[in-house]
PDB file of C-alpha atoms and ligand atoms in Angstrom:
ATOM      1  CA  MET A   1       0.000   0.000   0.000  1.00  0.00           C
ATOM      2  CA  SER A   2       1.389   3.422  -0.927  1.00  0.00           C
ATOM      3  CA  GLY A   3       1.594   6.336   1.512  1.00  0.00           C
ATOM      4  CA  ARG A   4      -1.117   8.154  -0.402  1.00  0.00           C
ATOM      5  CA  GLU A   5      -3.653   5.580   0.673  1.00  0.00           C
ATOM      6  CA  ALA A   6      -3.293   6.247   4.413  1.00  0.00           C
ATOM      7  CA  GLY A   7      -6.499   7.259   6.206  1.00  0.00           C
ATOM      8  CA  ALA A   8     -10.140   7.127   5.200  1.00  0.00           C
ATOM      9  CA  PRO A   9     -10.990   7.512   1.529  1.00  0.00           C
ATOM     10  CA  LEU A  10     -12.294  10.840   0.256  1.00  0.00           C
ATOM     11  CA  LEU A  11     -14.766   9.072  -2.046  1.00  0.00           C
ATOM     12  CA  GLU A  12     -15.908   5.538  -1.464  1.00  0.00           C
ATOM     13  CA  ALA A  13     -18.233   3.001  -3.066  1.00  0.00           C
ATOM     14  CA  ARG A  14     -19.270   0.208  -0.701  1.00  0.00           C
ATOM     15  CA  GLU A  15     -20.596  -2.948  -2.306  1.00  0.00           C
ATOM     16  CA  VAL A  16     -22.538  -1.027  -4.950  1.00  0.00           C
ATOM     17  CA  TRP A  17     -24.900  -2.754  -7.353  1.00  0.00           C
ATOM     18  CA  ARG A  18     -26.677  -1.215 -10.303  1.00  0.00           C
ATOM     19  CA  GLU A  19     -29.285  -3.040 -12.304  1.00  0.00           C
ATOM     20  CA  PHE A  20     -30.934  -1.951 -15.543  1.00  0.00           C
ATOM     21  CA  GLY A  21     -34.169  -3.874 -16.136  1.00  0.00           C
ATOM     22  CA  GLY A  22     -32.870  -6.921 -14.304  1.00  0.00           C
ATOM     23  CA  VAL A  23     -29.402  -6.821 -15.873  1.00  0.00           C
ATOM     24  CA  ALA A  24     -26.660  -6.114 -13.336  1.00  0.00           C
ATOM     25  CA  ALA A  25     -24.174  -3.565 -14.724  1.00  0.00           C
ATOM     26  CA  LEU A  26     -22.361  -3.461 -11.350  1.00  0.00           C
ATOM     27  CA  ARG A  27     -22.193  -6.383  -8.936  1.00  0.00           C
ATOM     28  CA  GLY A  28     -21.051  -5.450  -5.461  1.00  0.00           C
ATOM     29  CA  VAL A  29     -18.159  -3.142  -6.359  1.00  0.00           C
ATOM     30  CA  SER A  30     -16.162  -1.454  -3.599  1.00  0.00           C
ATOM     31  CA  LEU A  31     -13.641   1.270  -4.337  1.00  0.00           C
ATOM     32  CA  GLY A  32     -11.979   4.105  -2.450  1.00  0.00           C
ATOM     33  CA  VAL A  33     -10.168   7.181  -3.722  1.00  0.00           C
ATOM     34  CA  HIS A  34      -7.975   9.003  -1.212  1.00  0.00           C
ATOM     35  CA  GLU A  35      -7.037  12.666  -1.128  1.00  0.00           C
ATOM     36  CA  ARG A  36      -4.516  13.648  -3.798  1.00  0.00           C
ATOM     37  CA  GLU A  37      -4.639  10.189  -5.299  1.00  0.00           C
ATOM     38  CA  ILE A  38      -5.026   9.449  -9.011  1.00  0.00           C
ATOM     39  CA  VAL A  39      -6.948   6.206  -9.460  1.00  0.00           C
ATOM     40  CA  ALA A  40      -7.397   4.788 -12.956  1.00  0.00           C
ATOM     41  CA  LEU A  41     -10.570   2.773 -13.573  1.00  0.00           C
ATOM     42  CA  ILE A  42     -10.057   0.481 -16.562  1.00  0.00           C
ATOM     43  CA  GLY A  43     -11.789  -2.473 -18.163  1.00  0.00           C
ATOM     44  CA  PRO A  44     -13.389  -3.690 -21.392  1.00  0.00           C
ATOM     45  CA  ASN A  45     -16.308  -1.933 -23.109  1.00  0.00           C
ATOM     46  CA  GLY A  46     -19.494  -2.458 -21.131  1.00  0.00           C
ATOM     47  CA  ALA A  47     -17.610  -3.407 -17.942  1.00  0.00           C
ATOM     48  CA  GLY A  48     -19.554  -0.805 -15.919  1.00  0.00           C
ATOM     49  CA  LYS A  49     -17.010   2.048 -15.693  1.00  0.00           C
ATOM     50  CA  THR A  50     -19.392   4.856 -16.723  1.00  0.00           C
ATOM     51  CA  THR A  51     -22.144   3.358 -14.575  1.00  0.00           C
ATOM     52  CA  LEU A  52     -19.810   3.439 -11.570  1.00  0.00           C
ATOM     53  CA  LEU A  53     -18.937   7.079 -12.327  1.00  0.00           C
ATOM     54  CA  ASN A  54     -22.668   7.826 -12.551  1.00  0.00           C
ATOM     55  CA  LEU A  55     -23.193   6.311  -9.097  1.00  0.00           C
ATOM     56  CA  LEU A  56     -20.191   8.108  -7.610  1.00  0.00           C
ATOM     57  CA  SER A  57     -21.358  11.496  -8.967  1.00  0.00           C
ATOM     58  CA  CYS A  58     -25.036  11.062  -7.963  1.00  0.00           C
ATOM     59  CA  VAL A  59     -26.192  10.950 -11.598  1.00  0.00           C
ATOM     60  CA  LEU A  60     -27.749   7.535 -10.828  1.00  0.00           C
ATOM     61  CA  PRO A  61     -28.628   5.959  -7.480  1.00  0.00           C
ATOM     62  CA  PRO A  62     -27.178   2.519  -6.707  1.00  0.00           C
ATOM     63  CA  THR A  63     -29.696  -0.324  -6.679  1.00  0.00           C
ATOM     64  CA  ARG A  64     -27.899  -1.525  -3.556  1.00  0.00           C
ATOM     65  CA  GLY A  65     -24.866  -0.399  -1.596  1.00  0.00           C
ATOM     66  CA  GLN A  66     -23.584   2.996  -0.564  1.00  0.00           C
ATOM     67  CA  VAL A  67     -21.569   5.906  -1.905  1.00  0.00           C
ATOM     68  CA  LEU A  68     -19.773   8.060   0.663  1.00  0.00           C
ATOM     69  CA  PHE A  69     -17.928  11.343   0.269  1.00  0.00           C
ATOM     70  CA  ARG A  70     -15.811  12.430   3.241  1.00  0.00           C
ATOM     71  CA  GLY A  71     -17.476   9.619   5.166  1.00  0.00           C
ATOM     72  CA  ARG A  72     -21.034  10.892   4.529  1.00  0.00           C
ATOM     73  CA  SER A  73     -23.609   9.041   2.457  1.00  0.00           C
ATOM     74  CA  LEU A  74     -24.556  10.791  -0.781  1.00  0.00           C
ATOM     75  CA  ALA A  75     -27.911   8.962  -0.994  1.00  0.00           C
ATOM     76  CA  GLY A  76     -30.641  11.197  -2.441  1.00  0.00           C
ATOM     77  CA  LEU A  77     -28.267  14.058  -3.313  1.00  0.00           C
ATOM     78  CA  ALA A  78     -28.623  15.739  -6.742  1.00  0.00           C
ATOM     79  CA  PRO A  79     -25.410  15.972  -8.843  1.00  0.00           C
ATOM     80  CA  HIS A  80     -25.203  19.777  -8.477  1.00  0.00           C
ATOM     81  CA  ARG A  81     -25.395  19.424  -4.689  1.00  0.00           C
ATOM     82  CA  ALA A  82     -22.580  16.865  -4.816  1.00  0.00           C
ATOM     83  CA  ALA A  83     -20.604  19.344  -6.953  1.00  0.00           C
ATOM     84  CA  ARG A  84     -21.002  21.969  -4.229  1.00  0.00           C
ATOM     85  CA  LEU A  85     -19.452  19.502  -1.770  1.00  0.00           C
ATOM     86  CA  GLY A  86     -16.389  19.343  -4.031  1.00  0.00           C
ATOM     87  CA  LEU A  87     -17.228  16.322  -6.181  1.00  0.00           C
ATOM     88  CA  THR A  88     -17.422  16.992  -9.911  1.00  0.00           C
ATOM     89  CA  ARG A  89     -17.128  15.095 -13.184  1.00  0.00           C
ATOM     90  CA  THR A  90     -16.878  15.191 -16.960  1.00  0.00           C
ATOM     91  CA  PHE A  91     -18.878  13.064 -19.397  1.00  0.00           C
ATOM     92  CA  GLN A  92     -17.867  10.474 -22.003  1.00  0.00           C
ATOM     93  CA  ASN A  93     -20.202  12.318 -24.397  1.00  0.00           C
ATOM     94  CA  LEU A  94     -19.289  15.965 -24.090  1.00  0.00           C
ATOM     95  CA  GLN A  95     -21.844  18.217 -22.425  1.00  0.00           C
ATOM     96  CA  LEU A  96     -20.831  21.707 -23.486  1.00  0.00           C
ATOM     97  CA  PHE A  97     -22.945  24.695 -24.489  1.00  0.00           C
ATOM     98  CA  GLY A  98     -22.016  24.881 -28.182  1.00  0.00           C
ATOM     99  CA  SER A  99     -23.665  28.249 -28.774  1.00  0.00           C
ATOM    100  CA  LEU A 100     -21.795  29.898 -25.882  1.00  0.00           C
ATOM    101  CA  THR A 101     -18.194  31.019 -26.127  1.00  0.00           C
ATOM    102  CA  VAL A 102     -15.335  29.092 -24.593  1.00  0.00           C
ATOM    103  CA  ALA A 103     -15.086  31.618 -21.726  1.00  0.00           C
ATOM    104  CA  GLU A 104     -18.853  31.628 -21.181  1.00  0.00           C
ATOM    105  CA  ASN A 105     -18.853  27.847 -20.782  1.00  0.00           C
ATOM    106  CA  VAL A 106     -16.414  28.218 -17.899  1.00  0.00           C
ATOM    107  CA  LEU A 107     -18.376  31.128 -16.411  1.00  0.00           C
ATOM    108  CA  VAL A 108     -21.570  29.061 -16.316  1.00  0.00           C
ATOM    109  CA  ALA A 109     -19.691  26.525 -14.186  1.00  0.00           C
ATOM    110  CA  ARG A 110     -18.316  29.279 -11.916  1.00  0.00           C
ATOM    111  CA  GLU A 111     -21.771  30.750 -11.491  1.00  0.00           C
ATOM    112  CA  ALA A 112     -23.305  27.380 -10.663  1.00  0.00           C
ATOM    113  CA  ARG A 113     -20.605  26.956  -8.038  1.00  0.00           C
ATOM    114  CA  GLY A 114     -20.817  30.388  -6.473  1.00  0.00           C
ATOM    115  CA  GLY A 115     -24.533  31.045  -6.989  1.00  0.00           C
ATOM    116  CA  HIS A 116     -23.756  34.529  -8.327  1.00  0.00           C
ATOM    117  CA  ALA A 117     -22.689  36.196 -11.563  1.00  0.00           C
ATOM    118  CA  ALA A 118     -19.044  35.622 -12.466  1.00  0.00           C
ATOM    119  CA  SER A 119     -16.965  38.263 -14.255  1.00  0.00           C
ATOM    120  CA  TRP A 120     -15.331  37.392 -17.581  1.00  0.00           C
ATOM    121  CA  SER A 121     -11.828  37.468 -16.089  1.00  0.00           C
ATOM    122  CA  GLU A 122     -12.756  34.620 -13.740  1.00  0.00           C
ATOM    123  CA  ALA A 123     -12.721  32.244 -16.695  1.00  0.00           C
ATOM    124  CA  LEU A 124      -9.149  33.001 -17.715  1.00  0.00           C
ATOM    125  CA  PRO A 125      -7.087  31.086 -15.137  1.00  0.00           C
ATOM    126  CA  TRP A 126      -8.981  27.878 -15.955  1.00  0.00           C
ATOM    127  CA  LEU A 127      -8.573  28.377 -19.682  1.00  0.00           C
ATOM    128  CA  GLU A 128      -4.867  29.065 -19.163  1.00  0.00           C
ATOM    129  CA  LEU A 129      -4.547  25.862 -17.157  1.00  0.00           C
ATOM    130  CA  VAL A 130      -5.803  23.771 -20.099  1.00  0.00           C
ATOM    131  CA  GLY A 131      -4.139  25.914 -22.795  1.00  0.00           C
ATOM    132  CA  LEU A 132      -7.303  27.465 -24.260  1.00  0.00           C
ATOM    133  CA  ALA A 133      -6.934  31.114 -23.216  1.00  0.00           C
ATOM    134  CA  ALA A 134      -6.261  32.233 -26.802  1.00  0.00           C
ATOM    135  CA  ARG A 135      -9.644  30.832 -27.892  1.00  0.00           C
ATOM    136  CA  ALA A 136     -11.697  32.370 -25.065  1.00  0.00           C
ATOM    137  CA  ASP A 137     -14.050  34.301 -27.374  1.00  0.00           C
ATOM    138  CA  GLU A 138     -14.738  31.583 -29.916  1.00  0.00           C
ATOM    139  CA  TYR A 139     -17.958  29.605 -29.909  1.00  0.00           C
ATOM    140  CA  ALA A 140     -17.464  26.247 -28.231  1.00  0.00           C
ATOM    141  CA  HIS A 141     -18.838  24.368 -31.240  1.00  0.00           C
ATOM    142  CA  HIS A 142     -16.083  25.910 -33.405  1.00  0.00           C
ATOM    143  CA  LEU A 143     -13.359  24.158 -31.421  1.00  0.00           C
ATOM    144  CA  PRO A 144     -11.832  20.949 -32.743  1.00  0.00           C
ATOM    145  CA  PHE A 145     -12.939  17.888 -30.769  1.00  0.00           C
ATOM    146  CA  GLY A 146      -9.772  17.575 -28.678  1.00  0.00           C
ATOM    147  CA  GLN A 147     -10.038  21.172 -27.526  1.00  0.00           C
ATOM    148  CA  ARG A 148     -13.692  20.691 -26.630  1.00  0.00           C
ATOM    149  CA  ARG A 149     -12.581  17.899 -24.307  1.00  0.00           C
ATOM    150  CA  LEU A 150     -10.054  20.264 -22.727  1.00  0.00           C
ATOM    151  CA  LEU A 151     -12.799  22.858 -22.344  1.00  0.00           C
ATOM    152  CA  GLU A 152     -14.952  20.358 -20.501  1.00  0.00           C
ATOM    153  CA  LEU A 153     -12.007  19.751 -18.205  1.00  0.00           C
ATOM    154  CA  ALA A 154     -11.579  23.516 -17.649  1.00  0.00           C
ATOM    155  CA  ARG A 155     -15.250  23.728 -16.721  1.00  0.00           C
ATOM    156  CA  ALA A 156     -14.926  20.915 -14.217  1.00  0.00           C
ATOM    157  CA  LEU A 157     -11.792  22.472 -12.692  1.00  0.00           C
ATOM    158  CA  ALA A 158     -13.489  25.888 -12.452  1.00  0.00           C
ATOM    159  CA  VAL A 159     -15.814  24.393  -9.854  1.00  0.00           C
ATOM    160  CA  GLU A 160     -12.635  23.949  -7.734  1.00  0.00           C
ATOM    161  CA  PRO A 161     -13.387  20.347  -6.804  1.00  0.00           C
ATOM    162  CA  THR A 162     -11.464  18.227  -4.318  1.00  0.00           C
ATOM    163  CA  MET A 163     -12.497  15.123  -6.244  1.00  0.00           C
ATOM    164  CA  LEU A 164     -12.665  15.005 -10.021  1.00  0.00           C
ATOM    165  CA  LEU A 165     -14.208  12.109 -11.968  1.00  0.00           C
ATOM    166  CA  LEU A 166     -13.162  11.935 -15.628  1.00  0.00           C
ATOM    167  CA  ASP A 167     -14.800   9.677 -18.210  1.00  0.00           C
ATOM    168  CA  GLU A 168     -12.364   8.996 -21.068  1.00  0.00           C
ATOM    169  CA  PRO A 169     -10.793  12.457 -21.219  1.00  0.00           C
ATOM    170  CA  ALA A 170      -8.216  11.297 -23.802  1.00  0.00           C
ATOM    171  CA  ALA A 171     -10.759   9.938 -26.303  1.00  0.00           C
ATOM    172  CA  GLY A 172     -10.344  11.803 -29.582  1.00  0.00           C
ATOM    173  CA  LEU A 173      -7.174  13.621 -28.477  1.00  0.00           C
ATOM    174  CA  SER A 174      -4.036  13.717 -30.619  1.00  0.00           C
ATOM    175  CA  SER A 175      -0.824  12.307 -29.164  1.00  0.00           C
ATOM    176  CA  GLY A 176       0.374  15.856 -28.415  1.00  0.00           C
ATOM    177  CA  GLU A 177      -2.898  16.638 -26.640  1.00  0.00           C
ATOM    178  CA  ARG A 178      -2.611  13.378 -24.693  1.00  0.00           C
ATOM    179  CA  ALA A 179       0.851  14.348 -23.472  1.00  0.00           C
ATOM    180  CA  ALA A 180      -0.544  17.737 -22.400  1.00  0.00           C
ATOM    181  CA  LEU A 181      -3.436  15.998 -20.643  1.00  0.00           C
ATOM    182  CA  ARG A 182      -1.001  13.847 -18.696  1.00  0.00           C
ATOM    183  CA  GLU A 183       0.866  16.947 -17.465  1.00  0.00           C
ATOM    184  CA  LEU A 184      -2.456  18.579 -16.655  1.00  0.00           C
ATOM    185  CA  LEU A 185      -3.596  15.620 -14.537  1.00  0.00           C
ATOM    186  CA  LEU A 186      -0.360  15.738 -12.573  1.00  0.00           C
ATOM    187  CA  ALA A 187      -0.757  19.515 -12.127  1.00  0.00           C
ATOM    188  CA  VAL A 188      -4.335  19.019 -10.953  1.00  0.00           C
ATOM    189  CA  ARG A 189      -3.196  16.510  -8.336  1.00  0.00           C
ATOM    190  CA  ALA A 190      -0.421  18.871  -7.237  1.00  0.00           C
ATOM    191  CA  ARG A 191      -3.170  21.443  -6.535  1.00  0.00           C
ATOM    192  CA  GLY A 192      -4.688  19.002  -4.042  1.00  0.00           C
ATOM    193  CA  VAL A 193      -7.346  17.379  -6.212  1.00  0.00           C
ATOM    194  CA  ALA A 194      -8.013  13.639  -6.212  1.00  0.00           C
ATOM    195  CA  VAL A 195      -8.810  12.120  -9.622  1.00  0.00           C
ATOM    196  CA  LEU A 196     -10.727   9.033 -10.706  1.00  0.00           C
ATOM    197  CA  LEU A 197      -9.824   8.479 -14.316  1.00  0.00           C
ATOM    198  CA  VAL A 198     -11.782   6.176 -16.629  1.00  0.00           C
ATOM    199  CA  GLU A 199      -9.560   5.677 -19.636  1.00  0.00           C
ATOM    200  CA  HIS A 200      -8.922   3.214 -22.451  1.00  0.00           C
ATOM    201  CA  ASP A 201      -5.526   4.790 -23.236  1.00  0.00           C
ATOM    202  CA  LEU A 202      -3.517   2.488 -20.996  1.00  0.00           C
ATOM    203  CA  GLU A 203      -0.224   4.251 -21.525  1.00  0.00           C
ATOM    204  CA  LEU A 204      -1.817   7.391 -20.108  1.00  0.00           C
ATOM    205  CA  ALA A 205      -3.889   5.663 -17.411  1.00  0.00           C
ATOM    206  CA  LEU A 206      -1.165   3.377 -16.073  1.00  0.00           C
ATOM    207  CA  GLY A 207       1.427   6.135 -16.507  1.00  0.00           C
ATOM    208  CA  VAL A 208      -0.257   8.717 -14.244  1.00  0.00           C
ATOM    209  CA  ALA A 209      -2.178   6.534 -11.787  1.00  0.00           C
ATOM    210  CA  ASP A 210      -1.079   5.804  -8.223  1.00  0.00           C
ATOM    211  CA  ARG A 211      -3.510   2.910  -8.210  1.00  0.00           C
ATOM    212  CA  VAL A 212      -5.509   1.034 -10.811  1.00  0.00           C
ATOM    213  CA  VAL A 213      -8.905  -0.615 -10.398  1.00  0.00           C
ATOM    214  CA  VAL A 214     -10.048  -3.069 -13.065  1.00  0.00           C
ATOM    215  CA  LEU A 215     -13.698  -3.846 -13.793  1.00  0.00           C
ATOM    216  CA  ASP A 216     -14.934  -6.755 -15.867  1.00  0.00           C
ATOM    217  CA  TYR A 217     -18.622  -7.657 -16.340  1.00  0.00           C
ATOM    218  CA  GLY A 218     -19.578  -5.378 -13.458  1.00  0.00           C
ATOM    219  CA  GLU A 219     -17.118  -6.863 -10.990  1.00  0.00           C
ATOM    220  CA  LYS A 220     -13.849  -5.578  -9.620  1.00  0.00           C
ATOM    221  CA  ILE A 221     -11.178  -8.048 -10.675  1.00  0.00           C
ATOM    222  CA  ALA A 222      -8.066  -6.134  -9.559  1.00  0.00           C
ATOM    223  CA  ASP A 223      -7.039  -3.168  -7.405  1.00  0.00           C
ATOM    224  CA  GLY A 224      -3.350  -2.371  -7.082  1.00  0.00           C
ATOM    225  CA  THR A 225      -0.368  -0.418  -8.351  1.00  0.00           C
ATOM    226  CA  PRO A 226       0.067  -0.123 -12.136  1.00  0.00           C
ATOM    227  CA  GLU A 227       2.850  -2.727 -11.912  1.00  0.00           C
ATOM    228  CA  GLN A 228       0.689  -5.195  -9.996  1.00  0.00           C
ATOM    229  CA  VAL A 229      -2.219  -4.786 -12.388  1.00  0.00           C
ATOM    230  CA  ARG A 230      -0.077  -5.099 -15.524  1.00  0.00           C
ATOM    231  CA  SER A 231       1.206  -8.490 -14.392  1.00  0.00           C
ATOM    232  CA  ASP A 232      -2.111  -9.807 -12.991  1.00  0.00           C
ATOM    233  CA  PRO A 233      -3.082 -12.905 -15.042  1.00  0.00           C
ATOM    234  CA  ARG A 234      -6.816 -12.219 -14.606  1.00  0.00           C
ATOM    235  CA  VAL A 235      -6.438  -8.674 -15.915  1.00  0.00           C
ATOM    236  CA  ILE A 236      -4.312  -9.822 -18.827  1.00  0.00           C
ATOM    237  CA  SER A 237      -6.885 -12.389 -19.917  1.00  0.00           C
ATOM    238  CA  ALA A 238      -9.917 -10.113 -19.367  1.00  0.00           C
ATOM    239  CA  TYR A 239      -8.559  -6.892 -20.786  1.00  0.00           C
ATOM    240  CA  LEU A 240      -4.886  -6.309 -21.422  1.00  0.00           C
ATOM    241  CA  GLY A 241      -4.395  -9.299 -23.681  1.00  0.00           C
ATOM    242  CA  ALA A 242      -2.173  -8.286 -26.563  1.00  0.00           C
ATOM    243  CA  ALA A 243      -1.864  -4.725 -25.212  1.00  0.00           C
ATOM    244  CA  ALA A 244       0.201  -5.868 -22.195  1.00  0.00           C
TER     245      ALA A 244
HETATM  246  N1  ATP B 301     -29.127   3.569 -18.868  1.00  0.00           N
HETATM  247  C1  ATP B 301     -28.901   2.285 -19.144  1.00  0.00           C
HETATM  248  N2  ATP B 301     -29.917   1.447 -19.445  1.00  0.00           N
HETATM  249  C2  ATP B 301     -29.685   0.137 -19.700  1.00  0.00           C
HETATM  250  N3  ATP B 301     -28.483  -0.436 -19.693  1.00  0.00           N
HETATM  251  C3  ATP B 301     -27.431   0.348 -19.413  1.00  0.00           C
HETATM  252  C4  ATP B 301     -27.568   1.754 -19.120  1.00  0.00           C
HETATM  253  N4  ATP B 301     -26.331   2.280 -18.881  1.00  0.00           N
HETATM  254  C5  ATP B 301     -25.479   1.254 -19.012  1.00  0.00           C
HETATM  255  N5  ATP B 301     -26.115   0.112 -19.326  1.00  0.00           N
HETATM  256  C6  ATP B 301     -25.490  -1.224 -19.520  1.00  0.00           C
HETATM  257  O1  ATP B 301     -24.619  -1.445 -18.423  1.00  0.00           O
HETATM  258  C7  ATP B 301     -23.414  -2.074 -18.853  1.00  0.00           C
HETATM  259  C8  ATP B 301     -22.219  -1.218 -18.448  1.00  0.00           C
HETATM  260  O2  ATP B 301     -22.216  -0.033 -19.251  1.00  0.00           O
HETATM  261  P1  ATP B 301     -21.184   1.151 -19.020  1.00  0.00           P
HETATM  262  O3  ATP B 301     -21.594   2.252 -19.931  1.00  0.00           O
HETATM  263  O4  ATP B 301     -21.123   1.470 -17.571  1.00  0.00           O
HETATM  264  O5  ATP B 301     -19.824   0.488 -19.493  1.00  0.00           O
HETATM  265  P2  ATP B 301     -18.385   1.135 -19.692  1.00  0.00           P
HETATM  266  O6  ATP B 301     -17.420   0.290 -18.927  1.00  0.00           O
HETATM  267  O7  ATP B 301     -18.427   2.586 -19.402  1.00  0.00           O
HETATM  268  O8  ATP B 301     -18.132   0.878 -21.250  1.00  0.00           O
HETATM  269  P3  ATP B 301     -17.315   1.774 -22.346  1.00  0.00           P
HETATM  270  O9  ATP B 301     -15.855   1.448 -22.148  1.00  0.00           O
HETATM  271  O10 ATP B 301     -17.823   1.247 -23.654  1.00  0.00           O
HETATM  272  O11 ATP B 301     -17.655   3.216 -22.127  1.00  0.00           O
HETATM  273  C9  ATP B 301     -23.546  -2.288 -20.355  1.00  0.00           C
HETATM  274  O12 ATP B 301     -24.005  -3.578 -20.569  1.00  0.00           O
HETATM  275  C10 ATP B 301     -24.588  -1.261 -20.752  1.00  0.00           C
HETATM  276  O13 ATP B 301     -25.301  -1.671 -21.886  1.00  0.00           O
HETATM  277 MG1   MG B 302     -18.132   4.279 -20.529  1.00  0.00          MG
END
């Protein structure tokens, strides 16, 4: 166990189940993310990664089991209330306001956080952090796909979370953008933010993560350091296969 794991987890799933019309997408999964820890959540398509993120961010309630943030149950909490507690996320399918400018997208997030109007300059530090300051006045739908992903990240960071859940942030990014994303994730952690990263880019995921959790058919099949997970026979046969 690494030093980062000491103490109670910031965000915790305890034996969570999620069923959709009788089909179990998650079967008794437990997972903890500690402060300033980057945890990668990996696994094959349909393994339940997005469903687990939905449970952890209050987008969906668990069918059974509990989600706790700072030791408190999140049961019944709306996602925006969870965001005010410091828990925020991005989506696998981008959820930006295409007809607003890049800066305005960030301001909407600031305003939701603070409950009051945000001035234009408040958007800038977050756009600088992701390298989009030069495009502040462009419409969001004019950005290339990779930059829209970075904008969604800027919006999530503008809420100043302590726990950030990311669903495939590298999907659609160029290799240069992926390298920048890696640096950004490390910078985010250095600012005191814990990250749960769902990602199919294993070089990125295993490269930045302190710990890796592997899901397969709705069950957790491994939880360990990147080295432990890479050499785990069950993970290799379920997911890594030729990639390992
Ligand atoms: N709203 C829903 N209604 C019905 N079934 C769902 C729903 N959401 C997810 N599922 C099912 O739950 C299972 C897990 O899906 P999930 O999207 O969590 O997988 P994933 O690991 O994120 O996959 P991917 O890597 O493709 O994004 C799949 O079988 C999926 O079809
Ligand atoms: Mg998914």
